[in-house]
Tab-separated table of C-alpha atoms and ligand atoms in Angstrom:
chain	number	residue	atom	x	y	z
A	1	MET	CA	0.000	0.000	0.000
A	2	ASN	CA	1.219	3.505	-0.693
A	3	MET	CA	0.971	6.560	1.473
A	4	ARG	CA	2.540	10.024	1.682
A	5	LEU	CA	5.802	10.295	3.585
A	6	ASP	CA	4.491	13.051	5.906
A	7	LYS	CA	1.411	10.988	6.754
A	8	PHE	CA	3.568	7.926	7.472
A	9	LEU	CA	5.744	9.910	9.899
A	10	THR	CA	2.746	11.505	11.601
A	11	GLN	CA	0.970	8.169	12.009
A	12	SER	CA	4.155	6.649	13.404
A	13	SER	CA	4.201	9.392	16.098
A	14	VAL	CA	7.324	11.198	14.869
A	15	GLY	CA	5.446	14.512	15.146
A	16	THR	CA	2.461	16.479	13.938
A	17	ARG	CA	1.947	16.872	10.189
A	18	LYS	CA	3.414	20.390	10.350
A	19	VAL	CA	6.473	19.330	12.336
A	20	VAL	CA	7.308	16.287	10.201
A	21	ARG	CA	7.137	18.421	7.074
A	22	THR	CA	9.911	20.600	8.475
A	23	TYR	CA	11.953	17.493	9.379
A	24	ILE	CA	11.610	16.279	5.800
A	25	LYS	CA	12.510	19.663	4.302
A	26	ASP	CA	15.492	19.899	6.663
A	27	GLY	CA	16.833	16.632	5.219
A	28	LEU	CA	16.392	14.603	8.403
A	29	VAL	CA	14.415	11.822	6.735
A	30	LYS	CA	15.720	9.023	4.498
A	31	ILE	CA	13.882	6.593	2.302
A	32	ASN	CA	15.855	3.391	1.652
A	33	GLY	CA	19.073	5.172	2.657
A	34	GLN	CA	18.553	8.314	0.575
A	35	VAL	CA	17.566	11.735	1.902
A	36	LYS	CA	14.220	12.827	0.391
A	37	MET	CA	12.941	16.343	0.887
A	38	GLU	CA	9.387	16.187	-0.490
A	39	PRO	CA	6.691	15.601	2.149
A	40	SER	CA	4.227	14.397	-0.492
A	41	ILE	CA	6.429	11.628	-1.895
A	42	GLU	CA	4.668	8.249	-1.856
A	43	ILE	CA	6.196	5.396	0.098
A	44	ASP	CA	5.205	1.796	0.768
A	45	GLU	CA	4.762	1.670	4.512
A	46	TYR	CA	5.312	-2.083	4.666
A	47	PHE	CA	8.390	-2.461	2.459
A	48	ASP	CA	10.295	0.843	2.333
A	49	VAL	CA	12.819	1.580	5.080
A	50	ILE	CA	12.155	5.051	6.473
A	51	GLU	CA	14.654	6.666	8.823
A	52	TYR	CA	14.364	9.807	10.893
A	53	LEU	CA	17.661	11.046	12.383
A	54	ASP	CA	19.193	7.743	11.177
A	55	LYS	CA	16.790	5.610	13.230
A	56	VAL	CA	14.358	3.305	11.478
A	57	VAL	CA	10.743	4.387	12.018
A	58	GLU	CA	8.422	1.440	12.765
A	59	TYR	CA	5.046	1.749	11.130
A	60	THR	CA	2.036	1.465	13.372
A	61	GLU	CA	-1.285	1.969	11.749
A	62	LYS	CA	-3.173	4.421	13.909
A	63	VAL	CA	-6.928	4.557	13.929
A	64	TYR	CA	-9.192	7.354	15.124
A	65	TYR	CA	-12.950	7.046	15.404
A	66	MET	CA	-15.669	9.549	16.110
A	67	PHE	CA	-18.571	7.943	18.010
A	68	ASN	CA	-21.970	9.452	18.732
A	69	LYS	CA	-22.611	8.112	22.221
A	70	PRO	CA	-26.221	7.478	23.135
A	71	ALA	CA	-27.440	7.946	26.711
A	72	GLY	CA	-27.784	4.756	28.737
A	73	CYS	CA	-24.393	3.143	28.105
A	74	ILE	CA	-21.254	3.489	30.162
A	75	THR	CA	-17.803	4.488	28.972
A	76	ALA	CA	-15.947	1.286	29.854
A	77	ARG	CA	-14.782	-1.814	28.015
A	78	ARG	CA	-17.120	-4.159	29.828
A	79	ASP	CA	-19.651	-4.080	32.595
A	80	LYS	CA	-21.683	-6.776	34.317
A	81	ILE	CA	-24.923	-4.832	34.280
A	82	ASN	CA	-24.845	-1.980	31.783
A	83	LYS	CA	-24.407	-1.751	28.058
A	84	THR	CA	-21.011	-0.234	27.267
A	85	VAL	CA	-19.770	1.984	24.442
A	86	PHE	CA	-17.819	-0.987	23.053
A	87	ASP	CA	-21.049	-2.911	22.497
A	88	PHE	CA	-21.633	-0.569	19.526
A	89	PHE	CA	-18.360	-1.521	17.760
A	90	ASN	CA	-17.897	-4.593	15.657
A	91	ASN	CA	-15.139	-6.970	16.790
A	92	ASP	CA	-12.659	-5.994	14.077
A	93	SER	CA	-12.933	-2.252	14.648
A	94	SER	CA	-12.675	-2.522	18.424
A	95	LYS	CA	-9.373	-4.444	18.475
A	96	GLY	CA	-6.706	-2.508	20.401
A	97	ILE	CA	-8.687	0.717	20.659
A	98	PHE	CA	-9.667	2.653	23.785
A	99	HIS	CA	-11.911	5.615	24.494
A	100	VAL	CA	-10.355	9.051	24.881
A	101	GLY	CA	-11.803	10.440	28.106
A	102	ARG	CA	-15.251	9.570	29.380
A	103	LEU	CA	-18.849	10.663	29.202
A	104	ASP	CA	-21.344	9.879	31.971
A	105	LYS	CA	-23.929	7.158	31.423
A	106	ASP	CA	-26.659	9.725	30.739
A	107	THR	CA	-24.471	12.012	28.577
A	108	GLU	CA	-24.689	11.830	24.790
A	109	GLY	CA	-22.497	12.968	21.944
A	110	LEU	CA	-18.941	13.131	20.768
A	111	LEU	CA	-16.564	10.461	22.089
A	112	LEU	CA	-13.304	9.563	20.388
A	113	PHE	CA	-11.615	6.172	20.164
A	114	THR	CA	-8.057	5.396	19.081
A	115	ASN	CA	-5.125	3.036	19.494
A	116	ASP	CA	-2.751	6.022	19.715
A	117	GLY	CA	-1.632	6.639	23.303
A	118	GLU	CA	0.201	9.830	22.487
A	119	PHE	CA	-2.893	11.286	20.852
A	120	GLU	CA	-4.899	10.571	23.997
A	121	HIS	CA	-2.246	12.254	26.113
A	122	LYS	CA	-2.182	15.332	23.890
A	123	LEU	CA	-5.952	15.704	24.028
A	124	MET	CA	-6.536	14.950	27.667
A	125	TYR	CA	-3.568	16.609	29.327
A	126	PRO	CA	-5.012	19.661	31.157
A	127	GLU	CA	-1.996	21.802	30.209
A	128	LYS	CA	-2.958	21.392	26.546
A	129	HIS	CA	-6.191	23.305	27.184
A	130	VAL	CA	-8.162	21.521	24.484
A	131	GLU	CA	-11.680	22.931	24.744
A	132	LYS	CA	-14.745	20.711	24.951
A	133	THR	CA	-18.187	22.165	24.412
A	134	TYR	CA	-21.360	20.704	25.912
A	135	PHE	CA	-24.969	21.515	25.174
A	136	PHE	CA	-27.225	21.278	28.220
A	137	TRP	CA	-30.732	21.703	29.481
A	138	ALA	CA	-31.005	22.426	33.196
A	139	LEU	CA	-33.623	23.227	35.797
A	140	GLY	CA	-32.973	26.710	37.134
A	141	SER	CA	-31.881	29.984	35.619
A	142	LEU	CA	-28.597	31.655	34.729
A	143	GLU	CA	-28.258	35.314	35.560
A	144	GLU	CA	-25.349	37.547	34.495
A	145	GLU	CA	-23.674	36.990	37.854
A	146	ASP	CA	-23.886	33.171	37.481
A	147	LYS	CA	-22.415	33.378	33.985
A	148	ARG	CA	-19.562	35.518	35.239
A	149	LYS	CA	-18.844	33.004	38.025
A	150	LEU	CA	-18.865	30.066	35.606
A	151	GLU	CA	-16.521	31.897	33.260
A	152	GLN	CA	-14.083	32.962	35.934
A	153	GLY	CA	-14.034	29.714	37.947
A	154	VAL	CA	-16.164	28.036	40.602
A	155	TYR	CA	-15.524	25.624	43.478
A	156	ILE	CA	-17.246	22.379	42.606
A	157	SER	CA	-16.229	20.312	45.643
A	158	LYS	CA	-14.697	20.868	49.026
A	159	GLY	CA	-10.941	20.795	48.805
A	160	GLU	CA	-10.843	21.145	45.021
A	161	ILE	CA	-9.231	24.111	43.337
A	162	LEU	CA	-11.242	26.591	41.252
A	163	THR	CA	-12.287	25.433	37.805
A	164	LYS	CA	-10.266	26.927	34.947
A	165	PRO	CA	-11.781	29.775	32.903
A	166	ALA	CA	-14.778	28.559	30.900
A	167	LYS	CA	-17.202	29.978	28.367
A	168	ILE	CA	-20.974	29.965	28.802
A	169	LYS	CA	-23.614	30.860	26.267
A	170	VAL	CA	-27.274	30.749	27.212
A	171	ASP	CA	-29.454	29.501	24.379
A	172	LYS	CA	-32.999	29.465	25.787
A	173	GLN	CA	-34.323	30.514	29.143
A	174	GLY	CA	-37.813	30.605	30.598
A	175	VAL	CA	-40.275	28.281	32.247
A	176	TYR	CA	-40.947	24.650	31.492
A	177	LYS	CA	-44.337	25.189	29.894
A	178	ASP	CA	-42.730	27.375	27.185
A	179	PHE	CA	-40.334	24.638	26.113
A	180	LYS	CA	-42.212	21.469	26.902
A	181	HIS	CA	-42.529	20.561	23.234
A	182	GLU	CA	-38.810	20.621	22.722
A	183	ILE	CA	-37.340	17.226	22.312
A	184	TYR	CA	-34.846	17.429	25.136
A	185	ILE	CA	-37.287	18.762	27.646
A	186	ASP	CA	-39.630	15.884	26.816
A	187	LYS	CA	-37.074	13.665	28.479
A	188	LEU	CA	-37.723	15.223	31.852
A	189	ASN	CA	-39.424	12.645	33.972
A	190	ASN	CA	-39.632	14.566	37.187
A	191	ILE	CA	-41.846	17.358	35.942
A	192	ASP	CA	-45.592	17.129	36.035
A	193	SER	CA	-48.211	19.654	35.046
A	194	GLY	CA	-48.106	21.135	38.559
A	195	GLN	CA	-44.561	22.325	37.878
A	196	TYR	CA	-45.179	24.003	34.551
A	197	ASN	CA	-43.670	27.208	35.893
A	198	GLN	CA	-40.378	25.556	36.793
A	199	ALA	CA	-37.495	27.708	35.491
A	200	VAL	CA	-35.449	25.995	32.758
A	201	VAL	CA	-32.380	27.025	30.797
A	202	SER	CA	-30.407	25.611	27.885
A	203	GLY	CA	-26.984	26.614	26.670
A	204	TYR	CA	-23.418	25.753	25.809
A	205	LEU	CA	-20.626	25.382	28.344
A	206	THR	CA	-17.039	25.159	27.085
A	207	ILE	CA	-14.382	23.847	29.441
A	208	SER	CA	-10.754	22.862	29.010
A	209	GLU	CA	-10.465	20.400	31.878
A	210	GLY	CA	-11.978	16.966	32.385
A	211	ARG	CA	-12.909	16.627	36.030
A	212	LYS	CA	-15.517	14.045	36.989
A	213	HIS	CA	-19.074	15.234	36.193
A	214	GLN	CA	-17.540	18.671	35.686
A	215	VAL	CA	-20.321	20.310	33.687
A	216	LYS	CA	-23.045	19.057	36.013
A	217	ARG	CA	-21.092	20.145	39.078
A	218	MET	CA	-20.230	23.563	37.654
A	219	LEU	CA	-23.862	24.254	36.832
A	220	LYS	CA	-24.918	22.902	40.218
A	221	SER	CA	-22.592	25.418	41.878
A	222	VAL	CA	-24.789	28.198	40.453
A	223	GLY	CA	-28.055	26.471	41.333
A	224	CYS	CA	-28.835	24.635	38.067
A	225	LYS	CA	-29.592	20.926	37.820
A	226	VAL	CA	-28.558	19.409	34.498
A	227	VAL	CA	-31.240	17.183	33.006
A	228	TYR	CA	-29.756	16.714	29.533
A	229	LEU	CA	-26.121	16.810	28.427
A	230	LYS	CA	-24.475	16.301	25.070
A	231	ARG	CA	-20.853	16.914	24.040
A	232	ILE	CA	-20.863	18.648	20.688
A	233	SER	CA	-17.194	19.470	20.076
A	234	ILE	CA	-13.601	18.828	21.083
A	235	GLY	CA	-11.085	21.461	19.983
A	236	GLY	CA	-12.107	22.464	16.459
A	237	LEU	CA	-13.833	19.126	15.811
A	238	MET	CA	-17.640	19.128	15.779
A	239	LEU	CA	-19.782	16.051	16.257
A	240	ASP	CA	-21.011	14.938	12.829
A	241	GLU	CA	-24.755	15.245	13.387
A	242	SER	CA	-25.409	12.870	10.496
A	243	LEU	CA	-24.007	10.061	12.649
A	244	GLU	CA	-26.932	8.338	14.312
A	245	LYS	CA	-26.661	7.723	18.038
A	246	GLY	CA	-24.577	4.581	18.521
A	247	GLN	CA	-22.768	4.948	15.182
A	248	TYR	CA	-19.083	5.555	14.602
A	249	ARG	CA	-16.795	6.379	11.692
A	250	PHE	CA	-13.133	7.154	11.000
A	251	LEU	CA	-11.968	10.731	11.479
A	252	THR	CA	-10.670	12.349	8.314
A	253	ASP	CA	-7.134	13.809	8.203
A	254	ILE	CA	-8.638	17.306	8.228
A	255	GLU	CA	-10.726	16.512	11.296
A	256	LEU	CA	-7.647	15.153	13.073
A	257	GLU	CA	-5.844	18.426	12.524
A	258	LYS	CA	-8.914	20.415	13.614
A	259	LEU	CA	-8.844	18.753	17.010
A	260	PHE	CA	-5.788	20.685	18.058
A	261	GLU	CA	-6.763	24.034	16.534
B	301	URA	N1	-19.357	16.789	32.418
B	301	URA	C1	-20.313	16.042	33.016
B	301	URA	O1	-20.871	16.443	34.016
B	301	URA	N2	-20.620	14.861	32.473
B	301	URA	C2	-20.044	14.388	31.347
B	301	URA	O2	-20.392	13.298	30.887
B	301	URA	C3	-19.062	15.177	30.739
B	301	URA	C4	-18.736	16.379	31.292
């Protein structure tokens, strides 16, 4: 099989696409003993000998999947009681892969899978500040002061440090009866007609950390109880809304780069 030299080096964890291109142009990469300076040159990843700084680069085929997680399954390989996210993958696709981060059992949306440990590290390491955006519906209301607190940092548990700066955007706000026909609100099971004036709010919260139940706990700290949560983006990568819940597909090269934008 043939592939571009820069893609081969990126997939083999030598560096990002941008970085490996500079290595190639700087003459640090050899193909079958000869320096080649064109990133787009085609190589055979199984038969050609590729060296970077005179060390042979072993080819490992990396895979990256986008999965649209449905509510009701847990982010784990196996579980005695619950359905897991791996139950949605066929046996061949799930070999050697793991999930990148976690979503709660009742959270839906974008979850990534890979066999690339370095990729996971780059995405999950808090110092990398990769932003994740969640859409939510919550019981309660968000005033300017609450939004300011969420953006600047809140204490979500005793003994824990302040959350890092976040972004909040309110989408809809009012009382339950005004939104009861909306699909997400229909999922509320603890509201009956006697509570039609219950305050509700929907919006987008963007965070760059991954503490346990972070979105729910942040919103709780300003008096809102999350009743629906969906992750819609990681870095510059949006959930492909044409993926049905429970479906997965490979990420494209462009999407992979978008993740770290
Ligand atoms: N924050 C939460 O509270 N739950 C999730 O599943 C993800 C982020």
